[in-house]
Amino acid sequence: MLRSLWNGASGMNAQTTKMDTIATNMANVNTTGYKKNQASFQDLVYQAINQIGNPVKESKELGDILRAGNGVKIGGNSKIFQQGLLEETNRPLDLAIEGKGFFGVKLPNGEVAYTRDGTFNLNKDGYLSTSEGTVLIQPMNKIPARYKELSINQEGEVRAITDANGTGVLIGKVQLFDFNNTMGLEAQGSNLFKATEASGQPKVYLEGTIRQGFLERSNVDLTEEMTKLIETQRAYEINSRSIKAAEEMWSMANNLKR
Amino acid sequence: MIRGIYTAATGMGIQQIKQETITNNLANVSTTGYKKDATVFESFPDALLARLGQDLGNKNQQVVGNLNYGALVSDIITNYKDGLYEDTGNPLNLAISGNGFFVIDTPEGERFTRDGNFTLDKDGYLATQDGYRVKTEQGTVYVGTRDMKIDNQAQVFVSDKLIGKLSIMTFNNSNQLVKVGQNMFEATPKAGQRRADAYQVKQNVLEKSNINLVEEMIELMSVTKAYEANQKLIQAHDEILAKSVNELGSVK
């Protein structure tokens, strides 16, 4: 009976965690550059049940020993790096990546982080920075104050249009980075990711496409999330039925001797 | 009476084991590639009943019939039917349709799975979520990028170049496969492993569990009722025993 109770409990716990994932995704349906989470499940170890006392057929062959499972656990919570839709904003410092790659930013404490959120501004020192105002894109040169307009082409080359001549002066290049295993990146909040041992070292990615005047929307699909929500809720309910059935049987066993 | 109590107790015991199997199935309703288990019962071998009261030494005891001592669990069978398939849009999510398992290289040896929720490990090799590499016919495969394509015969292409073929195995005696947790199976010596040929690999798709919820709920209900019936039997035997002890044997 204990095993049935805990199987049901493990099912409910796992579905609760999946519900949290779905709720996070739905909350971030409008976050620029957000990548949705996907929870996955795994079954737990199986134990042989042919101990003395259980009415189970004896067998010596490894393949014939009967085993009972112990429920389920969350096996992983991965980020899905599918491309989000590009939304035109016509703001010259809004950049979106079409395809693979991440912008590199340097945090005030010196660490490097990566992001798909291309909402950039010029901070007071003249560097391109994110909306927080304190983080800077790396590597980039400082943009001299007298330049009024910036033009950024698909390869990330930043040209400043001065008043004097129509063609731009090449100031620098917005570098894109990619990883062996993007799913190993660690989300930091504020749309930032950090490289980990699982993701591998960042490599400079030269085949990226940057679009000026666009932002990448979150890749959350509300229809999909709603369907998963319903599925999770009902799976939670059915596991609560497991617990109820186990409880009923246990109370029958308790009432054997009146 | 005592014999009756033990018989009914085996009835309760087997229903409890069946319930454990059902609740494990229900807990794994959302587990990728999970294959449902079913419990099979068998009755104890029949024993011959002979009439009491024969003269001692008389070899020809009169047999009055057979009696059965209860039931036991003879097998827990895994059903390897395909589950439903779900599109995820993740190029590293693979699913097999038909007879076949992915082969995973773990520190404890080769394991088999239907869970195709793969990722790349830190060196760029195709691996499971736990970091175990997926085996190909040539060993393991370095992919290095999410932009890989897999055709329905498990051939892996990166930038339109064939870089390997995933090893897909099947078994002659799949009832000799053992579940070891983490969505993996282990092959025991009598399983009869061989290369699979009747399968298709799908990309961007994950296989859901093959549990039929209505079936499991009905089984759960019938288990509870069978358990209750056996409980009542034990109580009835208990009353009969009480009568024989308290009323028949009372000294007044």
XYZ file of C-alpha atoms in Angstrom:
510
model
C 0.000 0.000 0.000
C 2.824 2.329 0.830
C 4.229 1.952 -2.648
C 0.882 2.839 -4.255
C 0.554 5.900 -2.037
C 4.017 7.126 -2.932
C 3.557 6.384 -6.630
C 0.518 8.638 -6.596
C 2.355 11.274 -4.553
C 5.341 11.258 -6.916
C 2.954 11.709 -9.831
C 1.304 14.701 -8.179
C 4.660 16.287 -7.325
C 5.969 15.879 -10.847
C 2.809 17.349 -12.377
C 3.040 20.325 -9.970
C 6.560 21.091 -11.185
C 5.363 20.826 -14.783
C 2.531 23.223 -13.929
C 5.092 25.707 -12.581
C 6.965 25.471 -15.882
C 3.800 26.121 -17.875
C 2.887 29.073 -15.653
C 6.364 30.593 -16.131
C 6.030 30.210 -19.880
C 2.605 31.828 -19.928
C 3.767 34.710 -17.744
C 6.563 35.375 -20.249
C 4.455 35.295 -23.390
C 5.389 38.923 -24.126
C 8.997 38.949 -22.938
C 11.464 39.867 -25.688
C 13.762 37.035 -26.584
C 12.230 34.623 -24.040
C 12.783 30.917 -24.700
C 10.155 28.535 -23.399
C 10.836 25.788 -20.854
C 9.919 22.143 -21.428
C 9.700 19.776 -18.452
C 10.306 16.076 -19.074
C 9.596 13.075 -16.854
C 11.444 9.865 -16.045
C 10.349 6.752 -14.227
C 12.125 5.793 -10.992
C 14.046 2.605 -10.155
C 12.239 -0.714 -10.168
C 12.493 -3.149 -7.253
C 12.073 -6.912 -7.218
C 8.887 -7.929 -5.410
C 9.618 -11.598 -4.828
C 10.386 -11.152 -1.170
C 9.086 -13.753 1.243
C 5.489 -13.130 2.071
C 4.354 -11.666 -1.238
C 2.311 -14.088 -3.349
C 4.671 -13.907 -6.324
C 5.936 -16.629 -8.617
C 9.518 -17.546 -7.878
C 12.024 -17.371 -10.671
C 15.773 -17.539 -10.971
C 16.228 -16.079 -14.447
C 17.224 -12.438 -14.447
C 14.627 -11.643 -17.048
C 11.819 -13.315 -15.119
C 12.168 -11.596 -11.759
C 9.084 -9.463 -11.246
C 9.650 -5.816 -10.489
C 7.463 -2.966 -9.271
C 8.068 0.655 -10.154
C 8.310 3.530 -7.751
C 6.602 6.339 -9.612
C 8.000 9.258 -11.552
C 10.305 12.242 -11.210
C 11.105 15.298 -13.267
C 13.973 14.221 -15.526
C 14.865 17.602 -16.915
C 13.656 21.110 -17.511
C 15.138 22.227 -20.820
C 14.904 25.487 -22.673
C 13.656 25.273 -26.239
C 15.606 27.650 -28.437
C 13.172 27.748 -31.327
C 13.183 31.077 -33.159
C 10.584 33.559 -31.945
C 8.697 35.739 -34.421
C 10.345 39.029 -35.393
C 8.350 42.148 -34.642
C 9.133 45.393 -36.445
C 9.562 48.330 -34.087
C 11.443 50.779 -36.351
C 13.566 51.829 -33.422
C 17.162 52.006 -34.727
C 18.736 50.490 -31.630
C 16.387 47.480 -31.494
C 18.180 44.435 -32.837
C 16.849 40.934 -33.403
C 18.766 37.782 -34.256
C 17.310 35.702 -37.024
C 18.603 32.157 -36.601
C 21.218 31.040 -34.118
C 23.508 33.091 -31.923
C 23.436 35.311 -28.839
C 24.507 38.880 -28.109
C 27.335 39.060 -25.588
C 27.017 41.489 -22.694
C 29.427 42.412 -19.942
C 27.884 42.754 -16.504
C 29.024 45.474 -14.081
C 30.835 42.839 -12.004
C 32.945 41.898 -15.012
C 31.239 38.614 -15.851
C 30.032 37.839 -19.349
C 26.444 36.899 -20.110
C 24.497 36.163 -23.283
C 21.067 37.227 -24.415
C 18.601 37.216 -27.308
C 16.966 40.433 -26.083
C 18.113 43.121 -28.505
C 16.559 46.182 -26.872
C 19.618 48.399 -26.774
C 20.306 52.040 -25.845
C 23.302 54.325 -25.767
C 24.338 54.767 -22.172
C 25.809 57.948 -20.804
C 29.336 56.895 -21.725
C 28.377 56.331 -25.331
C 28.441 52.537 -25.335
C 25.682 50.289 -26.577
C 23.968 48.808 -23.539
C 20.832 46.883 -22.613
C 17.690 48.351 -21.112
C 19.095 47.946 -17.594
C 21.457 50.755 -18.501
C 24.347 49.157 -16.765
C 25.316 46.236 -18.965
C 27.272 46.662 -22.141
C 27.591 44.666 -25.310
C 30.947 43.111 -25.791
C 33.017 43.616 -27.743
C 32.178 47.040 -29.013
C 33.939 50.267 -29.357
C 32.678 53.402 -27.792
C 30.406 55.387 -30.062
C 31.525 58.991 -30.278
C 28.859 61.454 -29.192
C 28.714 63.453 -32.390
C 27.244 60.581 -34.408
C 23.503 60.944 -34.733
C 22.416 57.776 -36.479
C 23.665 54.262 -36.411
C 23.136 51.745 -39.143
C 23.665 48.086 -38.342
C 23.674 45.616 -41.199
C 22.947 41.894 -41.227
C 26.487 40.938 -40.327
C 26.400 43.228 -37.335
C 28.702 45.911 -38.710
C 27.914 49.184 -37.006
C 28.220 52.233 -39.162
C 27.606 55.755 -37.980
C 25.929 58.106 -40.405
C 27.470 61.489 -39.859
C 25.874 64.655 -41.089
C 28.619 65.249 -43.566
C 28.596 62.203 -45.836
C 25.762 59.774 -46.525
C 27.884 56.630 -46.286
C 28.744 55.427 -42.855
C 31.962 55.204 -40.911
C 32.596 51.678 -39.643
C 32.806 51.910 -35.871
C 32.718 48.272 -34.872
C 30.879 44.978 -35.142
C 28.214 43.414 -32.965
C 29.609 39.938 -32.356
C 27.340 36.914 -32.071
C 28.236 33.862 -29.990
C 27.007 30.296 -30.121
C 27.438 27.149 -27.991
C 27.752 23.406 -28.550
C 24.770 22.807 -26.352
C 22.543 25.855 -25.993
C 20.228 23.838 -23.770
C 22.982 23.730 -21.156
C 22.968 27.513 -20.704
C 21.897 28.722 -17.291
C 19.122 31.319 -17.234
C 19.957 34.239 -14.961
C 16.811 36.294 -15.184
C 16.623 39.679 -16.929
C 16.711 37.714 -20.209
C 20.359 36.767 -19.597
C 22.105 33.396 -19.920
C 25.410 32.263 -18.495
C 27.721 29.685 -20.009
C 28.131 26.501 -17.963
C 30.150 23.319 -18.224
C 27.135 21.633 -19.804
C 26.753 24.229 -22.517
C 30.402 24.363 -23.506
C 32.526 27.433 -24.165
C 31.121 30.260 -26.289
C 32.303 30.265 -29.877
C 32.204 33.265 -32.144
C 29.392 32.705 -34.596
C 29.926 34.284 -37.961
C 26.869 33.096 -39.865
C 24.324 35.007 -37.807
C 21.816 37.480 -39.191
C 21.006 40.644 -37.270
C 18.021 42.751 -38.141
C 17.969 46.400 -37.105
C 14.592 47.811 -36.128
C 13.169 44.446 -35.081
C 12.711 42.634 -31.795
C 12.361 38.861 -31.310
C 9.138 37.915 -29.563
C 8.912 35.152 -26.982
C 8.630 31.688 -28.577
C 5.802 30.648 -26.244
C 2.747 29.330 -28.099
C -0.287 29.945 -25.936
C -2.379 27.219 -27.558
C 0.315 24.663 -26.795
C 0.654 25.897 -23.225
C -3.112 25.782 -22.631
C -3.247 22.208 -23.930
C -0.377 21.232 -21.662
C -2.121 22.981 -18.774
C -5.254 20.874 -19.229
C -3.219 17.684 -19.593
C -1.206 18.446 -16.463
C -4.269 19.273 -14.429
C -6.011 16.016 -15.335
C -2.874 13.954 -14.782
C -2.629 15.559 -11.331
C -6.225 14.574 -10.672
C -5.791 10.990 -11.757
C -2.782 10.599 -9.477
C -4.888 11.859 -6.613
C -7.287 9.009 -7.456
C -4.389 6.570 -7.065
C -3.819 7.903 -3.574
C -7.524 7.661 -2.774
C -7.738 4.052 -3.982
C -4.651 3.109 -1.960
C -6.164 4.752 1.102
C -9.451 2.866 0.670
C -7.645 -0.458 0.423
C -5.501 0.319 3.402
C -8.543 1.130 5.494
C -10.075 -2.212 4.464
C -6.944 -3.958 5.672
C -7.131 -2.011 8.927
C -10.765 -3.032 9.392
C -10.097 -6.749 8.960
C -10.185 -7.224 12.685
C -13.067 -5.342 14.162
C -10.957 -22.189 8.377
C -7.324 -21.335 8.739
C -6.722 -22.548 5.196
C -9.538 -20.270 4.046
C -7.994 -17.266 5.724
C -4.679 -17.838 3.994
C -6.346 -18.299 0.643
C -8.225 -15.026 0.993
C -5.046 -13.347 2.191
C -3.278 -14.309 -1.029
C -6.230 -12.741 -2.833
C -5.659 -9.473 -1.000
C -1.913 -9.668 -1.546
C -2.146 -10.039 -5.314
C -4.642 -7.180 -5.629
C -2.238 -4.983 -3.687
C 0.578 -5.796 -6.107
C -1.731 -5.117 -9.051
C -2.628 -1.757 -7.538
C 1.057 -0.898 -7.232
C 1.485 -1.612 -10.945
C -1.552 0.519 -11.848
C -0.482 3.484 -9.715
C 3.000 3.327 -11.241
C 1.399 3.448 -14.694
C -0.739 6.425 -13.666
C 2.216 8.284 -12.157
C 4.010 7.891 -15.497
C 1.149 9.119 -17.667
C 3.299 12.045 -18.900
C 6.625 10.223 -19.128
C 8.103 10.152 -22.623
C 8.247 6.690 -24.114
C 6.771 4.957 -21.036
C 5.354 1.490 -21.687
C 2.523 0.338 -19.443
C 2.731 -2.737 -17.214
C -0.050 -5.269 -16.644
C -0.166 -7.769 -13.779
C -1.013 -11.388 -14.533
C -2.374 -13.748 -11.904
C -2.169 -17.490 -11.665
C -3.711 -19.852 -9.173
C -1.596 -22.039 -6.947
C -1.214 -25.625 -8.128
C -4.238 -27.688 -7.157
C -3.840 -30.011 -4.201
C -5.718 -33.245 -3.791
C -8.197 -33.519 -0.945
C -8.600 -36.863 0.706
C -11.353 -38.029 3.036
C -10.485 -38.104 6.704
C -11.140 -40.998 8.916
C -9.524 -43.817 6.975
C -8.099 -46.753 8.836
C -4.512 -46.192 9.559
C -2.405 -48.217 7.227
C -4.989 -48.317 4.505
C -3.157 -47.292 1.378
C -6.225 -46.496 -0.695
C -7.313 -43.122 0.576
C -10.436 -41.904 -1.128
C -9.842 -38.701 -3.040
C -12.785 -36.335 -2.957
C -11.563 -33.663 -5.308
C -9.143 -30.839 -5.829
C -8.637 -27.786 -3.723
C -6.845 -24.654 -4.607
C -4.766 -22.721 -2.110
C -5.126 -19.269 -3.565
C -3.490 -17.141 -6.209
C -0.170 -15.555 -6.928
C 1.277 -12.989 -9.315
C 2.877 -14.897 -12.131
C 4.050 -12.096 -14.351
C 4.160 -8.348 -14.842
C 4.018 -7.896 -18.589
C 5.126 -4.719 -20.320
C 3.048 -3.654 -23.298
C 5.298 -2.261 -26.041
C 2.584 -0.772 -28.199
C 3.378 2.673 -29.664
C 2.208 5.675 -27.667
C 0.793 8.829 -29.239
C 3.210 11.220 -30.913
C 3.540 14.902 -29.993
C 5.161 17.595 -32.141
C 7.598 19.686 -30.134
C 9.479 21.704 -32.737
C 12.791 20.706 -31.134
C 15.101 19.112 -33.743
C 16.784 17.027 -31.048
C 13.507 15.334 -30.084
C 13.239 11.958 -31.800
C 10.627 9.220 -31.655
C 10.482 5.666 -32.988
C 7.360 4.275 -34.580
C 7.255 0.466 -34.740
C 9.628 -2.072 -33.180
C 12.857 -0.560 -32.058
C 14.766 1.117 -29.232
C 17.473 3.751 -29.127
C 20.740 2.442 -27.704
C 22.332 4.443 -24.892
C 25.880 4.141 -23.626
C 25.894 4.275 -19.821
C 28.682 3.547 -17.327
C 26.802 0.348 -16.424
C 26.640 -0.852 -20.004
C 24.261 -0.613 -22.932
C 20.719 0.410 -22.168
C 17.706 0.775 -24.422
C 15.046 3.424 -24.463
C 12.087 4.836 -26.378
C 12.611 8.256 -24.798
C 13.985 10.385 -27.627
C 14.220 13.661 -25.701
C 17.877 14.152 -26.603
C 20.237 17.042 -26.145
C 23.890 17.744 -26.904
C 26.439 17.128 -24.182
C 29.116 19.722 -23.521
C 31.353 18.244 -26.210
C 28.601 18.347 -28.815
C 27.701 14.640 -28.894
C 24.073 13.494 -29.092
C 23.126 12.434 -25.549
C 20.165 11.898 -23.228
C 19.055 14.479 -20.657
C 21.223 12.649 -18.084
C 24.320 13.030 -20.238
C 24.592 9.456 -21.555
C 25.618 9.330 -25.202
C 23.386 7.845 -27.874
C 25.023 5.028 -29.814
C 25.279 4.831 -33.549
C 26.359 1.929 -35.690
C 29.806 3.474 -35.734
C 30.056 4.322 -32.037
C 28.795 7.694 -30.863
C 28.050 10.655 -33.064
C 29.476 14.144 -32.757
C 26.802 16.491 -33.964
C 27.967 19.850 -32.671
C 24.872 21.720 -33.721
C 21.123 21.746 -33.342
C 20.743 21.842 -37.112
C 20.946 18.154 -37.671
C 18.474 16.204 -39.750
C 17.516 12.603 -39.167
C 15.661 10.642 -41.788
C 13.194 7.893 -41.003
C 15.894 5.235 -41.120
C 17.863 6.995 -38.390
C 20.581 8.343 -40.670
C 22.038 11.550 -39.272
C 22.834 14.442 -41.605
C 24.599 17.685 -40.721
C 24.679 20.297 -43.496
C 23.399 17.611 -45.890
C 26.382 15.366 -45.183
C 25.733 11.882 -43.794
C 27.655 11.602 -40.536
C 26.258 8.379 -39.097
C 23.273 6.126 -38.480
C 21.736 5.728 -35.041
C 21.763 2.188 -33.724
C 18.179 0.950 -33.439
C 17.778 -2.464 -31.802
C 14.854 -4.754 -31.258
C 14.381 -8.011 -29.333
C 13.005 -11.451 -30.092
C 11.820 -11.902 -26.496
C 10.846 -8.446 -25.361
C 9.409 -9.937 -22.161
C 13.032 -10.545 -21.134
C 13.677 -6.795 -21.081
C 13.877 -5.293 -17.608
C 12.934 -1.723 -16.681
C 15.724 -0.047 -14.742
C 14.346 3.456 -14.267
C 15.317 6.729 -15.997
C 13.144 5.543 -18.904
C 15.663 2.824 -19.778
C 15.499 -0.932 -20.326
C 18.217 -3.497 -19.800
C 18.485 -6.626 -21.916
C 18.907 -9.889 -20.033
C 20.742 -12.795 -21.720
C 17.602 -14.440 -23.111
C 16.229 -11.304 -24.745
C 17.591 -12.007 -28.196
C 18.886 -8.621 -29.338
C 19.069 -7.913 -33.038
C 19.098 -4.954 -35.402
C 15.649 -3.558 -35.992
C 14.191 -3.250 -39.459
C 10.476 -2.554 -39.017
C 10.655 0.975 -37.668
C 10.574 4.629 -38.600
C 12.341 7.461 -36.779
C 10.542 10.784 -36.584
C 12.255 14.088 -35.837
C 10.779 17.034 -33.888
C 8.438 14.526 -32.274
C 8.260 12.866 -28.845
C 6.416 9.641 -28.042
C 3.952 9.935 -25.164
C 3.233 7.097 -22.742
C 0.979 4.320 -24.084
C -1.294 4.252 -21.030
C -5.017 4.062 -21.636
C -6.418 6.117 -18.788
C -9.943 4.683 -18.867
C -8.588 1.134 -18.794
C -6.374 1.913 -15.809
C -9.202 3.573 -13.876
C -11.480 0.574 -14.450
C -8.714 -1.778 -13.305
C -8.213 0.379 -10.209
C -11.906 0.119 -9.370
C -12.012 -3.651 -9.912
C -8.894 -4.082 -7.779
C -10.507 -2.195 -4.920
C -13.656 -4.297 -5.135
C -11.767 -7.596 -5.351
C -9.719 -6.528 -2.332
C -12.917 -5.768 -0.462
C -14.440 -9.123 -1.432
C -11.401 -10.951 -0.053
C -11.522 -8.840 3.069
C -15.130 -9.909 3.642
C -14.089 -13.543 3.176
C -11.447 -13.231 5.840
C -13.977 -11.673 8.170
C -16.469 -14.489 7.446
C -13.821 -17.116 8.212
C -13.003 -15.200 11.344
C -16.635 -15.388 12.474
C -16.860 -19.118 11.786
C -13.675 -19.681 13.771
C -15.060 -17.548 16.563
C -18.181 -19.698 16.648
C -16.218 -22.907 16.798
C -13.948 -21.592 19.512
C -16.428 -19.709 21.635
C -19.724 -21.568 21.239
C -18.881 -25.126 20.329
C -16.089 -25.419 22.770
C -17.644 -23.510 25.630
C -17.965 -25.205 28.949
C -21.163 -24.305 30.720
